[in-house]
C-alpha cells in the first residue's frame, strides 16, 4: 500500500498532539477555583504549581531533545504523550500540595517533548522549502488548543466534575498513540507506505545521506555550542518566548483587573486573539515557502522572521498608546495582531535547528532552545507581579523591546542560514 502525501499525515498527527497538549495544560487553570476549594488550597499554592510546571517544563525540553536523538521521533512521541497523559489522569487522584506538585512535574516533563520532537520530525519528513509551513501547521495546534480548551473543559466539568474531566482528557492522549504508531511506521527512507516521488523529494536536500543518518551519532553539546549559529537560535528563543506566554498566562488576569471581565466574558472573547495566532502559524510558513521558490533559505527565513517581529512591535505599541479602560475589544483585536506576528516568526525560528544541523543533532539543539525559552518565561512570571502592581504598561514595554532583540540576534549571530556542520568537515 502506498499513501500519497504521507508527510502531511505525520504533521497532522503532531498538530493534534499539540491540541491535546494545550487542552491538558489549560485544564488546571480553568478548573482551579473548584479544585482549590476541594483541596483546601489558595492562590499561593497555585503559584507554586505554576512554577513547578515551568521548571520541569524547562528541564524537559533539553532532556527530551536528547532522548529523541537517541530513540527517534516515533517512540519519543509515544514516551512524551504517554507521560503527560498519565499525569493528566493522576490529577484526579491528587489530595494536596505534595501529590499535586508531583503530577504537575510529570505533566511539565512530558509536555515539553512535544516541541523538540516536532522540530526533529519536521526535519526528517519535509524538504527545506516546506519546513516552515509544516512547523506552522504544528504551531497552529497550540492556538487551536487555546481556542478549544476553555469551552471544552467547562462543558466536561459541568457534566462530570473536575476529577473525571482530568481522567477523560488523559485518556484522549493514550488514544492518539495508536494512529501515530500506525502511520509513522519508520523514517521516510524505510517507510513501506511512502511513494517513490515523495521519498525522493524529502531526501533531495537532506544535509546528510540516508546512509550517514544510519551511522552517525549526534554531536556533543559542547560541539553544538561551539557554533555561533547555535547561539543565534538560543538567544532569539530567549528573547521572543515571553511574548507568547505573557498573553497566554496573564491576559485573563489583565482583562479582569483592567476591564472587570468575568470568567464567562473572558472565555467568550479571548479565543479571538488565539485565532490571530493560529492564522500567523499557517501564513508564516506558507509565506516563507513561497519566498523559497525564488530566493535562498537564508533570505526567506530572515525576511519572514523580520515581518513577524515588526508586527509584534507595532501591536504592542498599539496596546501601550491606544488601549484605554473603556475599549476592551480593541485590546483583544490588537493582541490578535501580536500573536499573529509571534506565530508568523516563531515557526521559522524553530525550523532553524534543522536548517543548521544534521539529523542526529537537531533534537539536542531544539530541546536546549526550548529549555532556554522556558527559563526566560520563568523569569518573566517572577517579574510580572512586581512591575504590574499599578499598571501592566511596564510589562508591555519590556516585551516590546524583546521583539526587535529576538530578530537582531538572528541577523547578527547567524550570518547565513545554511548547514554549519558541513563547514566543519
mmCIF file of C-alpha atoms in Angstrom, residues 5 18 28 31 35 56 112 219 347 368-369 374 379 418:
data_model
loop_
_atom_site.group_PDB
_atom_site.id
_atom_site.type_symbol
_atom_site.label_atom_id
_atom_site.label_comp_id
_atom_site.label_asym_id
_atom_site.label_seq_id
_atom_site.Cartn_x
_atom_site.Cartn_y
_atom_site.Cartn_z
ATOM 1 C CA UNK A 5 1.248 12.877 0.994
ATOM 2 C CA UNK A 18 -0.285 19.776 20.255
ATOM 3 C CA UNK A 28 -5.645 23.140 35.548
ATOM 4 C CA UNK A 31 -10.819 24.354 36.932
ATOM 5 C CA UNK A 35 -10.025 22.324 42.636
ATOM 6 C CA UNK A 56 10.162 20.782 34.903
ATOM 7 C CA UNK A 112 7.997 19.554 26.963
ATOM 8 C CA UNK A 219 27.307 15.966 18.037
ATOM 9 C CA UNK A 347 7.640 28.786 13.187
ATOM 10 C CA UNK A 368 18.093 23.213 24.510
ATOM 11 C CA UNK A 369 16.414 26.159 22.765
ATOM 12 C CA UNK A 374 11.211 28.268 29.276
ATOM 13 C CA UNK A 379 11.956 34.963 34.818
ATOM 14 C CA UNK A 418 22.999 27.075 5.976
#
